[in-house]
mmCIF file of C-alpha atoms in Angstrom:
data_model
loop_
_atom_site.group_PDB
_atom_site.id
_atom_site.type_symbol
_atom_site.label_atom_id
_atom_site.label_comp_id
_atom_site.label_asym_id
_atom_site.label_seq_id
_atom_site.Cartn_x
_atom_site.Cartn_y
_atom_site.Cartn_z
ATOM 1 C CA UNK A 13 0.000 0.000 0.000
ATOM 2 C CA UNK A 14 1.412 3.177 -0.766
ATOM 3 C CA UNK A 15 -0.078 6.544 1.134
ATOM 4 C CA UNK A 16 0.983 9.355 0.227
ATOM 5 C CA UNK A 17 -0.293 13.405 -1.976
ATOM 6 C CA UNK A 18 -0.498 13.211 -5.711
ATOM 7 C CA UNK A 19 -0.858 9.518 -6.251
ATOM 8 C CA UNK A 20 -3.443 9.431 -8.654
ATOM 9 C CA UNK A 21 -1.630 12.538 -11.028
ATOM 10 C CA UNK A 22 1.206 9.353 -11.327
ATOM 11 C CA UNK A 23 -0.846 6.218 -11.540
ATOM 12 C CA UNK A 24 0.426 4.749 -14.778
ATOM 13 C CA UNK A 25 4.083 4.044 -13.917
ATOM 14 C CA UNK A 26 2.400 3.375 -10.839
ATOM 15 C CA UNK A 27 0.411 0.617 -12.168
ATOM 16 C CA UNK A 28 2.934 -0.502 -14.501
ATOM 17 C CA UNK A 29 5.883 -0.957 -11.933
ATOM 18 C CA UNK A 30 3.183 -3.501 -10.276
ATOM 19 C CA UNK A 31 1.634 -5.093 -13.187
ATOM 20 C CA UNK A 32 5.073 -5.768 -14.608
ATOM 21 C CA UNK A 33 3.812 -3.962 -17.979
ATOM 22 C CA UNK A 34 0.396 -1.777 -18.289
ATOM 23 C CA UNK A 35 -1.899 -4.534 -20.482
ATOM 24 C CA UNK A 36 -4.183 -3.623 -23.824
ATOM 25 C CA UNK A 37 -7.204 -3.076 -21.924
ATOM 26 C CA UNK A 38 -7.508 -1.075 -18.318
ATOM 27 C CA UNK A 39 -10.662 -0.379 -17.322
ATOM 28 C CA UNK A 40 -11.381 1.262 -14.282
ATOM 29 C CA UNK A 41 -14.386 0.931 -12.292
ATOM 30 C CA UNK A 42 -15.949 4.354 -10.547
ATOM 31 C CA UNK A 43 -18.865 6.482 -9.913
ATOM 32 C CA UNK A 44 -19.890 9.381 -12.029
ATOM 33 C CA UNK A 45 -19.291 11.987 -9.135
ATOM 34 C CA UNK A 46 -15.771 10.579 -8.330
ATOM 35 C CA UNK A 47 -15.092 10.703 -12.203
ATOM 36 C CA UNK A 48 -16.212 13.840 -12.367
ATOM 37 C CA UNK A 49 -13.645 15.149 -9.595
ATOM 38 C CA UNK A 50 -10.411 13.086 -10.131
ATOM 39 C CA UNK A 51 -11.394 11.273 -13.934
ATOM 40 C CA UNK A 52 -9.086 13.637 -15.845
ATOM 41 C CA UNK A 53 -6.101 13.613 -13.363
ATOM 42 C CA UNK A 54 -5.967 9.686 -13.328
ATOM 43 C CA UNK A 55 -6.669 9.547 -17.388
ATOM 44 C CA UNK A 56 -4.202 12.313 -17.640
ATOM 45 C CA UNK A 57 -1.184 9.759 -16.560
ATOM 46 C CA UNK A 58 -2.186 6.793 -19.220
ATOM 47 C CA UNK A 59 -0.851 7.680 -22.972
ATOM 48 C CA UNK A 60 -4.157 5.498 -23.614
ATOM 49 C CA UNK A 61 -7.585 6.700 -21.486
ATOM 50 C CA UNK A 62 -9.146 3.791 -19.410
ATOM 51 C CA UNK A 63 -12.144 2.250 -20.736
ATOM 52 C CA UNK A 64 -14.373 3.816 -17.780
ATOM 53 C CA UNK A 65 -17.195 1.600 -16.466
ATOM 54 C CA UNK A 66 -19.656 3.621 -13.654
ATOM 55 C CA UNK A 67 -21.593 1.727 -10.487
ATOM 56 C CA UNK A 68 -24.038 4.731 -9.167
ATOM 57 C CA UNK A 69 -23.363 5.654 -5.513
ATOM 58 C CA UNK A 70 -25.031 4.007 -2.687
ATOM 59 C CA UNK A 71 -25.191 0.723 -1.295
ATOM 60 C CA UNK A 72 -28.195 -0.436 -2.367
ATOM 61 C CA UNK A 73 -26.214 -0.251 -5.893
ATOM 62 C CA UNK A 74 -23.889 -3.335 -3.986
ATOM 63 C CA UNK A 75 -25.666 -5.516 -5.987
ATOM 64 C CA UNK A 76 -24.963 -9.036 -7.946
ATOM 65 C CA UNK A 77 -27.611 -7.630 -11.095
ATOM 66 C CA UNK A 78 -25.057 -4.609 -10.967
ATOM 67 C CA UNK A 79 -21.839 -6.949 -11.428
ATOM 68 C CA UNK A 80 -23.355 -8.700 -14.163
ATOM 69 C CA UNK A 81 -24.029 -5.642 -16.025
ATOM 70 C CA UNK A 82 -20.611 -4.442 -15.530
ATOM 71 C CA UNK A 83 -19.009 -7.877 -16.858
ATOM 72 C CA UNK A 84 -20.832 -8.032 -19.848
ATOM 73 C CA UNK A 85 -19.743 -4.081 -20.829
ATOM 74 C CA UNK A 86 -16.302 -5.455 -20.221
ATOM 75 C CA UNK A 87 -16.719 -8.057 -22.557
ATOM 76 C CA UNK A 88 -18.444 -6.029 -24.949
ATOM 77 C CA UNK A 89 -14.976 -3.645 -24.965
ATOM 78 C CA UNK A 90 -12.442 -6.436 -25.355
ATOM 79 C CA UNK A 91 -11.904 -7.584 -21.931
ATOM 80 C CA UNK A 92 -10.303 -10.569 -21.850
ATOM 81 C CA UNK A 93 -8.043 -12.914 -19.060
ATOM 82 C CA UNK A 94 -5.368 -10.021 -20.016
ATOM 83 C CA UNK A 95 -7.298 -7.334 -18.240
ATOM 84 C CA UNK A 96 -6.569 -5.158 -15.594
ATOM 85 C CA UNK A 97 -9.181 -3.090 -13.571
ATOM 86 C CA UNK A 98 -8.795 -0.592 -11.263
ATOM 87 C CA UNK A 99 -11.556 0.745 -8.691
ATOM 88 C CA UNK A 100 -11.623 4.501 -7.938
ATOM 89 C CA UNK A 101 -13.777 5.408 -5.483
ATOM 90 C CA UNK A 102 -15.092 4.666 -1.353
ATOM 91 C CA UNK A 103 -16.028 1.589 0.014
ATOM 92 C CA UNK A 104 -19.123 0.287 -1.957
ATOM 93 C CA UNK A 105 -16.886 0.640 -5.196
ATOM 94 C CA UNK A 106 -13.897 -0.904 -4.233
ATOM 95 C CA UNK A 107 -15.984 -4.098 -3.117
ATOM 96 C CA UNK A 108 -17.857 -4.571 -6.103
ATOM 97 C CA UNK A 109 -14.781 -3.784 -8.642
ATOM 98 C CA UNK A 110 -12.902 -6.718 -6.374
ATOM 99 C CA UNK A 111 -15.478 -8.810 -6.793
ATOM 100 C CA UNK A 112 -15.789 -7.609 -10.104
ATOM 101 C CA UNK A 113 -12.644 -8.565 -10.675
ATOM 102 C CA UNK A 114 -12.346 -11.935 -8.949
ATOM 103 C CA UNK A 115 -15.008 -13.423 -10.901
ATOM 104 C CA UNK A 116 -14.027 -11.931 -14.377
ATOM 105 C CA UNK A 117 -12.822 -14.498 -16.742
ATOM 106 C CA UNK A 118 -12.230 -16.405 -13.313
ATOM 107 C CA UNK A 119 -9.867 -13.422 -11.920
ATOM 108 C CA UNK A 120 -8.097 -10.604 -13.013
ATOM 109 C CA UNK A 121 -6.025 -8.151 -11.904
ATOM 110 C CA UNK A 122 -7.522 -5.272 -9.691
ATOM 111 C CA UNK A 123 -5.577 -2.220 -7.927
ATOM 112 C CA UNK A 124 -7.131 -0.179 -5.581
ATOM 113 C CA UNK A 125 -7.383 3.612 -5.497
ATOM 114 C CA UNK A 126 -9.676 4.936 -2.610
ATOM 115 C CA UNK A 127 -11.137 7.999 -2.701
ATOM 116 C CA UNK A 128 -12.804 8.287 0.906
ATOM 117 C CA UNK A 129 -11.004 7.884 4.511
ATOM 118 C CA UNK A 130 -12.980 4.955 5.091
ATOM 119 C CA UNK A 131 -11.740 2.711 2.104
ATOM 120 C CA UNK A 132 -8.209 4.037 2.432
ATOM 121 C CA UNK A 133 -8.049 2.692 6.257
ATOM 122 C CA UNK A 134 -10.347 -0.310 6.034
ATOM 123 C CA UNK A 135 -12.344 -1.735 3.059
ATOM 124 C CA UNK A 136 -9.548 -1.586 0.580
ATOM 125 C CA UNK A 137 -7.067 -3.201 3.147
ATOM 126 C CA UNK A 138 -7.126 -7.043 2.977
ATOM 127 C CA UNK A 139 -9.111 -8.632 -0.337
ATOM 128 C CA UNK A 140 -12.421 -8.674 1.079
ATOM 129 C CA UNK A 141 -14.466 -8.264 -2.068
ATOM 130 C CA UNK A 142 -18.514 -8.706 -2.340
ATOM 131 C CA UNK A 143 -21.851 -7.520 -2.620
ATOM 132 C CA UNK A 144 -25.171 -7.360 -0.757
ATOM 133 C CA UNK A 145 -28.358 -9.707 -0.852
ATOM 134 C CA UNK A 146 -31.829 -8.612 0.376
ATOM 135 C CA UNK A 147 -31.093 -11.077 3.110
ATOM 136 C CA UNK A 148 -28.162 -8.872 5.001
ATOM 137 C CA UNK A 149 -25.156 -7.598 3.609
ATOM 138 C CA UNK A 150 -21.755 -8.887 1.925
ATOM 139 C CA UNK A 151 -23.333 -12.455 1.734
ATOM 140 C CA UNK A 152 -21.883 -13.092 -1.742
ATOM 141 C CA UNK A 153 -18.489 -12.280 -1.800
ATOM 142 C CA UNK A 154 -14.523 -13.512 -2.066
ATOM 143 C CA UNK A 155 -11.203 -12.977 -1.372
ATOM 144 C CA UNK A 156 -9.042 -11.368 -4.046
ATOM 145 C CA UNK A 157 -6.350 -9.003 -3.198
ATOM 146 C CA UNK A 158 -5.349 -5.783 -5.166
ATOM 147 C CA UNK A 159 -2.294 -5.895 -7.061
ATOM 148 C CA UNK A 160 -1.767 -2.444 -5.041
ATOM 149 C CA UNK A 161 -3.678 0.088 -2.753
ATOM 150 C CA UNK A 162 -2.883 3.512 -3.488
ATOM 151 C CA UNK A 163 -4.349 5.850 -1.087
ATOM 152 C CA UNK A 164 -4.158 9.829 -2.126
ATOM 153 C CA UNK A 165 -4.339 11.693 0.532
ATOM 154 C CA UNK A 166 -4.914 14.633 -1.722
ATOM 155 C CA UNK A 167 -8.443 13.884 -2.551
ATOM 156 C CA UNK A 168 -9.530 14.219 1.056
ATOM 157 C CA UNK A 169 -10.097 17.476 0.714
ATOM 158 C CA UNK A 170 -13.264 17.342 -1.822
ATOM 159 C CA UNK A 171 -14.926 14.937 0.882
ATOM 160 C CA UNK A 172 -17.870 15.887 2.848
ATOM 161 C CA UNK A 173 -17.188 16.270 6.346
ATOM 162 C CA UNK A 174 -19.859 13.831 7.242
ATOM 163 C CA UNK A 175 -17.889 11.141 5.088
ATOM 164 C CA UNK A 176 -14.655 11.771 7.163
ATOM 165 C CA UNK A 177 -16.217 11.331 10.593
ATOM 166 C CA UNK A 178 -17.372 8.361 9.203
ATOM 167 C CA UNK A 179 -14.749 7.047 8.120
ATOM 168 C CA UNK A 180 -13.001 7.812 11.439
ATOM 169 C CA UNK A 181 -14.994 5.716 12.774
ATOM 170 C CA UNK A 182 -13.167 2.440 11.325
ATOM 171 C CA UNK A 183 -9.663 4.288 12.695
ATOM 172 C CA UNK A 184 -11.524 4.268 16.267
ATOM 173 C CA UNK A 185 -12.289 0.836 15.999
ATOM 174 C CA UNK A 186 -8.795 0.121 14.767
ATOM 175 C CA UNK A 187 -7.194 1.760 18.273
ATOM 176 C CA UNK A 188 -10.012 0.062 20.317
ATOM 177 C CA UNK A 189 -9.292 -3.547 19.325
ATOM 178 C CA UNK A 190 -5.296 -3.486 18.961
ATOM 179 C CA UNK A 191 -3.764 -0.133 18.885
ATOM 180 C CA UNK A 192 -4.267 1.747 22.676
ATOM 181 C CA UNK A 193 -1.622 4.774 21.375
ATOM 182 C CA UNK A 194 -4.056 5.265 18.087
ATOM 183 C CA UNK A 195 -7.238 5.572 20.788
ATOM 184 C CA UNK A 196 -4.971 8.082 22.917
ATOM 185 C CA UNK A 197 -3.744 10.077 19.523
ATOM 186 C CA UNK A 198 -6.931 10.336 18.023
ATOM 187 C CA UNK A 199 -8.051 11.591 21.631
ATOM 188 C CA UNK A 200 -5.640 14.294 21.989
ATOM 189 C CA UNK A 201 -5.425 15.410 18.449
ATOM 190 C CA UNK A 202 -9.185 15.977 17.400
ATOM 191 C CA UNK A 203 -8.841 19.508 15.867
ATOM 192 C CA UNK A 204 -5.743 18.120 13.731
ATOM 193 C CA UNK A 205 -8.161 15.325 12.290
ATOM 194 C CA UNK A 206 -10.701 16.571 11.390
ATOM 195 C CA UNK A 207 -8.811 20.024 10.416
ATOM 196 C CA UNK A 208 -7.322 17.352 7.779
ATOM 197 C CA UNK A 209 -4.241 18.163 9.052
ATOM 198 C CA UNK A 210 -2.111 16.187 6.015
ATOM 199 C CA UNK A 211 0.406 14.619 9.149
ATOM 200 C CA UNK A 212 -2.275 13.997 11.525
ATOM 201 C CA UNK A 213 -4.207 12.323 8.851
ATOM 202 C CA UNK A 214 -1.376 10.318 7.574
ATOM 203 C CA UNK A 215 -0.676 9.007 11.094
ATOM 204 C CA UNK A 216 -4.017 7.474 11.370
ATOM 205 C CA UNK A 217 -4.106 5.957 7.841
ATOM 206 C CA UNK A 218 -1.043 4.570 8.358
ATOM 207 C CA UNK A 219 -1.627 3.161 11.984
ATOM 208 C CA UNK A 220 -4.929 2.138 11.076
ATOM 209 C CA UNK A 221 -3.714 0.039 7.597
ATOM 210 C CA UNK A 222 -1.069 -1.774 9.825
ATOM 211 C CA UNK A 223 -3.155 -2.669 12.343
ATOM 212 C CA UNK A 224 -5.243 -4.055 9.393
ATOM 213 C CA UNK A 225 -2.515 -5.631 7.762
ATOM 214 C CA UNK A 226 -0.919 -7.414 10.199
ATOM 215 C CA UNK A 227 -4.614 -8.781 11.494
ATOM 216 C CA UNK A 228 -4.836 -9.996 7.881
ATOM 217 C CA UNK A 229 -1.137 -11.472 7.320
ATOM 218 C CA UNK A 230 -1.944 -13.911 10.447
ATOM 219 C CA UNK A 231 -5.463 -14.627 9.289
ATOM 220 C CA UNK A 232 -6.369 -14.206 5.707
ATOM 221 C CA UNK A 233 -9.240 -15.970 5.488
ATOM 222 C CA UNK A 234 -11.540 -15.235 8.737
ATOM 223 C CA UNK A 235 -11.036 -18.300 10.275
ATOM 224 C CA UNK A 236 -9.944 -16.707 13.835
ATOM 225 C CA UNK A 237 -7.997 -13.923 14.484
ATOM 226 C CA UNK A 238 -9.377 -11.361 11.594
ATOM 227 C CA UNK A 239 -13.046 -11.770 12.665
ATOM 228 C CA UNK A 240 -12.109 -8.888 15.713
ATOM 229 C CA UNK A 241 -11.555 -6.766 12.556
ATOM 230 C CA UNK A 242 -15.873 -6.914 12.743
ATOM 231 C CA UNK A 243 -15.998 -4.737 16.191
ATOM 232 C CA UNK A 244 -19.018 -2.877 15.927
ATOM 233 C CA UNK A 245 -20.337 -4.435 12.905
ATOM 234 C CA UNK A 246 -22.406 -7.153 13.685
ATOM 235 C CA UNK A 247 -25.543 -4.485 14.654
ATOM 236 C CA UNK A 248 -24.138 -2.438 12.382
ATOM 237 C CA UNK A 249 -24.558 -4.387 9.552
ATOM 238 C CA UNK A 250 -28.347 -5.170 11.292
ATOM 239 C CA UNK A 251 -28.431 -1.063 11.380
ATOM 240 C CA UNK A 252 -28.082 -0.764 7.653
ATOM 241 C CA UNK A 253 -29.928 -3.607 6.438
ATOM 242 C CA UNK A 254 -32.933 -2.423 8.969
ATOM 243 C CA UNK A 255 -32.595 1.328 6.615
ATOM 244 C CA UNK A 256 -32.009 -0.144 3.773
ATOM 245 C CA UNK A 257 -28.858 1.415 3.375
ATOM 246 C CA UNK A 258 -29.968 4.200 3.089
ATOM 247 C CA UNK A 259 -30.332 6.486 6.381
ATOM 248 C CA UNK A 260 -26.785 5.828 7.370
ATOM 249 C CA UNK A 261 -23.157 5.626 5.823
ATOM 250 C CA UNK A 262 -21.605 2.256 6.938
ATOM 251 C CA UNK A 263 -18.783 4.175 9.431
ATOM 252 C CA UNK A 264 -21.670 5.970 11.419
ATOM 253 C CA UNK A 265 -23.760 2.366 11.448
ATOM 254 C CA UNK A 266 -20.695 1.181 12.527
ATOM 255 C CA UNK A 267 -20.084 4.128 15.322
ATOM 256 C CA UNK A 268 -23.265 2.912 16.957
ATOM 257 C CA UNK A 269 -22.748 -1.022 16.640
ATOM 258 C CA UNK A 270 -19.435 -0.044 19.182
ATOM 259 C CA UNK A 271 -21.482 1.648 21.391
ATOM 260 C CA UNK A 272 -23.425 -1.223 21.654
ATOM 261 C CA UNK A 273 -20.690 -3.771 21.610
ATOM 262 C CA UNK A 274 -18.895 -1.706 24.570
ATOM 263 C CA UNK A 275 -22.290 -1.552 26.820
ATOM 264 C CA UNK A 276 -22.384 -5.213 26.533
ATOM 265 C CA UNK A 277 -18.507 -5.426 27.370
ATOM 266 C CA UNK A 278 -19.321 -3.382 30.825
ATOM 267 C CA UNK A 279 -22.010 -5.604 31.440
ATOM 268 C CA UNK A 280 -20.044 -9.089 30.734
ATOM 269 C CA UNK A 281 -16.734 -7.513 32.936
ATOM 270 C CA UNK A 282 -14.785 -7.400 29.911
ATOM 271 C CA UNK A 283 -13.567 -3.796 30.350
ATOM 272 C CA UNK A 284 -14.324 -1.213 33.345
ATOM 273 C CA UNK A 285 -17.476 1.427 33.167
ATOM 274 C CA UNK A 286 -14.720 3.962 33.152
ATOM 275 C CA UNK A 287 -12.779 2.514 29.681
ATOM 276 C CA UNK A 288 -16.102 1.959 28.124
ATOM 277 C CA UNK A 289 -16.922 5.638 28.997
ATOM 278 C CA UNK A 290 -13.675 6.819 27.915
ATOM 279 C CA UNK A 291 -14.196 5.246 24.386
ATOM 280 C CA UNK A 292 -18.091 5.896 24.090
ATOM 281 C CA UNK A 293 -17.126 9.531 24.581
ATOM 282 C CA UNK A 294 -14.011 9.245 21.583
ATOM 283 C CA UNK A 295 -16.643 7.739 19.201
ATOM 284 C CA UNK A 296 -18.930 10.804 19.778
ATOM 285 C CA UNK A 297 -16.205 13.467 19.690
ATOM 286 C CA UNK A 298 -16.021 12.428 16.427
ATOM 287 C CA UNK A 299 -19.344 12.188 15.164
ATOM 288 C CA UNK A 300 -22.039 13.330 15.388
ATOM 289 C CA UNK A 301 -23.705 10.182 14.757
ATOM 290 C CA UNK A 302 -27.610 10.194 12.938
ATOM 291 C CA UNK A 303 -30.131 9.647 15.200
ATOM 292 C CA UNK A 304 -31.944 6.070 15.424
ATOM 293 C CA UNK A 305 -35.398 5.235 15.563
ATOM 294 C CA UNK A 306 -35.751 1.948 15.559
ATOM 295 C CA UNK A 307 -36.364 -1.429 17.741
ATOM 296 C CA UNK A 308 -34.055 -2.848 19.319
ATOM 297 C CA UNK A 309 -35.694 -6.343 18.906
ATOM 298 C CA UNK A 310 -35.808 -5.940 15.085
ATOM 299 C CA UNK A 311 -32.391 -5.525 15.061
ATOM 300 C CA UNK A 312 -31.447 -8.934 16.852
ATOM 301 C CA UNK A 313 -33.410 -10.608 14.353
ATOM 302 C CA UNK A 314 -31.472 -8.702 11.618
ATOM 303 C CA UNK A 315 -28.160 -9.841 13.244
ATOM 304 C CA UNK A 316 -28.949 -13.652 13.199
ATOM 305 C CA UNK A 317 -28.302 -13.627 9.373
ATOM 306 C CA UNK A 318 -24.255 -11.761 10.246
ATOM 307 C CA UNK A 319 -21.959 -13.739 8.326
ATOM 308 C CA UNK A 320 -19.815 -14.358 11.214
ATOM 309 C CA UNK A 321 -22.380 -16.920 12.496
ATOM 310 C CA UNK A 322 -21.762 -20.263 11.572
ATOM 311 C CA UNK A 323 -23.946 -23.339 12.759
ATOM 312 C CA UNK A 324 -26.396 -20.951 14.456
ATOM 313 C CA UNK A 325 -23.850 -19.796 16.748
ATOM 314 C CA UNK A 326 -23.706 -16.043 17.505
ATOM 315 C CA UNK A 327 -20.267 -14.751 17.229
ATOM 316 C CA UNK A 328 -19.987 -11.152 18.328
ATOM 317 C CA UNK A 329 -16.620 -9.001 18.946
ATOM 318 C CA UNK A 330 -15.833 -7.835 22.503
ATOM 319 C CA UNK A 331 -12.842 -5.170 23.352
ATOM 320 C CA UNK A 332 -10.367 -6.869 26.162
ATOM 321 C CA UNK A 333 -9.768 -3.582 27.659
ATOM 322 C CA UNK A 334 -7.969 -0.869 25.308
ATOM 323 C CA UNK A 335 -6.030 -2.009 22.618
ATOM 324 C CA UNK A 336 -7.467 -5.627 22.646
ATOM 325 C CA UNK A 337 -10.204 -7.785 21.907
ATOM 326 C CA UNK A 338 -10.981 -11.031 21.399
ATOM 327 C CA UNK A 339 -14.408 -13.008 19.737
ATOM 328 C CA UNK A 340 -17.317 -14.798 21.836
ATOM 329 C CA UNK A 341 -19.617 -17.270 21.362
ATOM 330 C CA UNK A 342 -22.184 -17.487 23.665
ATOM 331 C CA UNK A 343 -23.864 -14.316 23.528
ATOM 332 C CA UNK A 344 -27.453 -14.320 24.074
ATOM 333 C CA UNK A 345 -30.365 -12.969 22.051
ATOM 334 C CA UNK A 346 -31.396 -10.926 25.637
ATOM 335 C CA UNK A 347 -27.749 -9.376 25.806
ATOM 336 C CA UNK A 348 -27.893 -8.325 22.251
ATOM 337 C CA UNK A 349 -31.691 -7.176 22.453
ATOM 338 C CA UNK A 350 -30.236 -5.175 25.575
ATOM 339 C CA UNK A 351 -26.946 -3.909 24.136
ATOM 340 C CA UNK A 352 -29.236 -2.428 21.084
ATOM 341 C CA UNK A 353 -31.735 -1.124 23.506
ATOM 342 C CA UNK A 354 -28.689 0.872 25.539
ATOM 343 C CA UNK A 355 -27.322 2.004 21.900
ATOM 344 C CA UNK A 356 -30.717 2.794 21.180
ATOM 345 C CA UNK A 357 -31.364 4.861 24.099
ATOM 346 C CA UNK A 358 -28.184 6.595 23.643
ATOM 347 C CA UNK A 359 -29.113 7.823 20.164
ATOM 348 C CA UNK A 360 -32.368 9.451 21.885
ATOM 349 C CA UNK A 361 -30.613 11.127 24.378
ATOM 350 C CA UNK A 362 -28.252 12.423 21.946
ATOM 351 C CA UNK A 363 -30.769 13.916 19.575
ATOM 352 C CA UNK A 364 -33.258 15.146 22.245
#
């Protein structure tokens, strides 16, 4: 992964120092308001434009209709096993143009070039690729890795500040389940961040991706270790699917799954009242998170389709303290329906 200003200005010898040579066809995969932005500074490096193929923003575009359409317009442009596709864009982008990518011509190669602080510290870190079902979210997916993740920093400044606290969110989580002098950066340097400070920004990319990476070099596939990479996202992912993807961005959804997840590690002894407090209060300095309005019961039942559950046991993702966590397996549908109803509460009081 390479983090750094200007990235995307130099992608082609970029690319091509990876790739070994830059193939016939390059087609990059993006949404028309990214394109829009940053489309004529990343063409602008290739003597030959990309072929540009466009996936319209929002999740409930995460689809496996939308991957089939993009396939066959790579067909219908030459692609072939010789084919190299790059994904320009946030989260919901970069997991579609992996998957995209994994099941083309049964793979291809795929870099990655995140445009939103969320992708660059999390979803473009570690080959998870995929797209949603009706039934709950990321249920058809693989693992394919990115030739290359280049992150610009540079095009952090065009996104919306409501993007950036969300996608602070994932850095929070990062500090919470293995990094305890991320937490304590992030909680003295809050104007920096979110000043976008380029060197206080680059210090949480970077500590965040490492974290990330070396979760994901002793656990590739999920089978253990990674799955604490899913703090805060099992009723997260029940927040979104509950909306429809469409009341919150994932890194908010995700804010509120902690709060929930570090309520139920008070209750179960896992961490003191005054740590949970301590990182409650970091995940709100950085938000504000949207208000909820939902039940706490629908929720649970939203959770029991998580991914992480395999032969209907719940697994859920408990911090160990600060800078440590560790995965469980015998929470109970009451401790869940009571975590959501504390998160729940939390959002009222927050918004009253």
């Amino acid at each position: 992964m390479v983090v750094g200003s200007g990235l995307l200005s130099s992608l082609a010898p970029r690319v091509e120092r990876v790739a070994g040579r830059l193939p016939r066809r390059i087609f990059v995969l993006t949404s028309p308001e990214i394109w829009a932005l940053w489309g004529e500074t990343l063409s602008g490096s290739f003597a030959q434009p990309p072929i540009v193929l466009f996936l319209p923003a929002g999740e409930r575009h995460k689809t496996l209709a939308n991957v089939e359409k993009l396939a066959r317009q790579m067909v219908s442009a030459g692609g072939d096993r010789g084919s190299l596709l790059m994904a320009l864009g946030g989260g919901i982008v970069g997991d579609v143009g992996g998957f995209l990518a994994a099941v083309f011509m049964r793979g291809i190669p795929y870099v990655q070039a995140p445009t939103t602080f969320l992708a660059q510290v999390d979803s473009s870190v570690g080959g998870k690729t995929g797209v949603n079902l009706p039934e709950g979210k990321n249920l058809l997916g693989s693992f394919h890795h990115p030739l290359a993740v280049f992150a610009d920093t540079g095009v952090l400044g065009t996104l919306p500040e409501r993007e950036l606290r969300a996608g602070l969110m994932e850095s929070i989580k990062a500090g919470i389940i293995r990094d305890r002098t991320l937490v304590r950066f992030m909680e003295e340097h809050v104007d920096e961040v979110l000043g976008r400070d380029a060197k206080a920004l680059e210090k949480v990319i970077a500590a965040s991706v490492r974290m990330k990476a070396d979760v994901v070099n002793r656990d590739e596939r999920e089978s253990g270790l990674r799955m604490i990479l899913n703090f805060g996202h099992t009723l997260g992912h029940a927040i979104e699917q509950v909306t429809r993807y469409q009341a919150l961005l994932h890194g908010e959804a995700v804010g509120w799954g902690m709060v929930a997840a570090l309520h139920l590690a008070r209750r179960r002894g896992t961490m003191t009242s005054r740590q949970a407090e301590r990182l409650e209060s970091l995940i709100h300095l950085y938000g504000p998170l949207p208000p909820l309005k939902l039940r706490a019961a629908k929720l649970v039942a939203a959770a029991s389709a998580d991914k992480k559950n395999v032969g209907g046991v719940r697994r859920f993702v408990l911090p160990v303290g600060i800078g440590d966590a560790g995965v469980v397996e015998d929470v109970t549908a009451a401790e869940m329906e009571a975590a959501a109803a504390y998160m729940l509460s939390r959002a009222t009081e927050r918004h009253a």
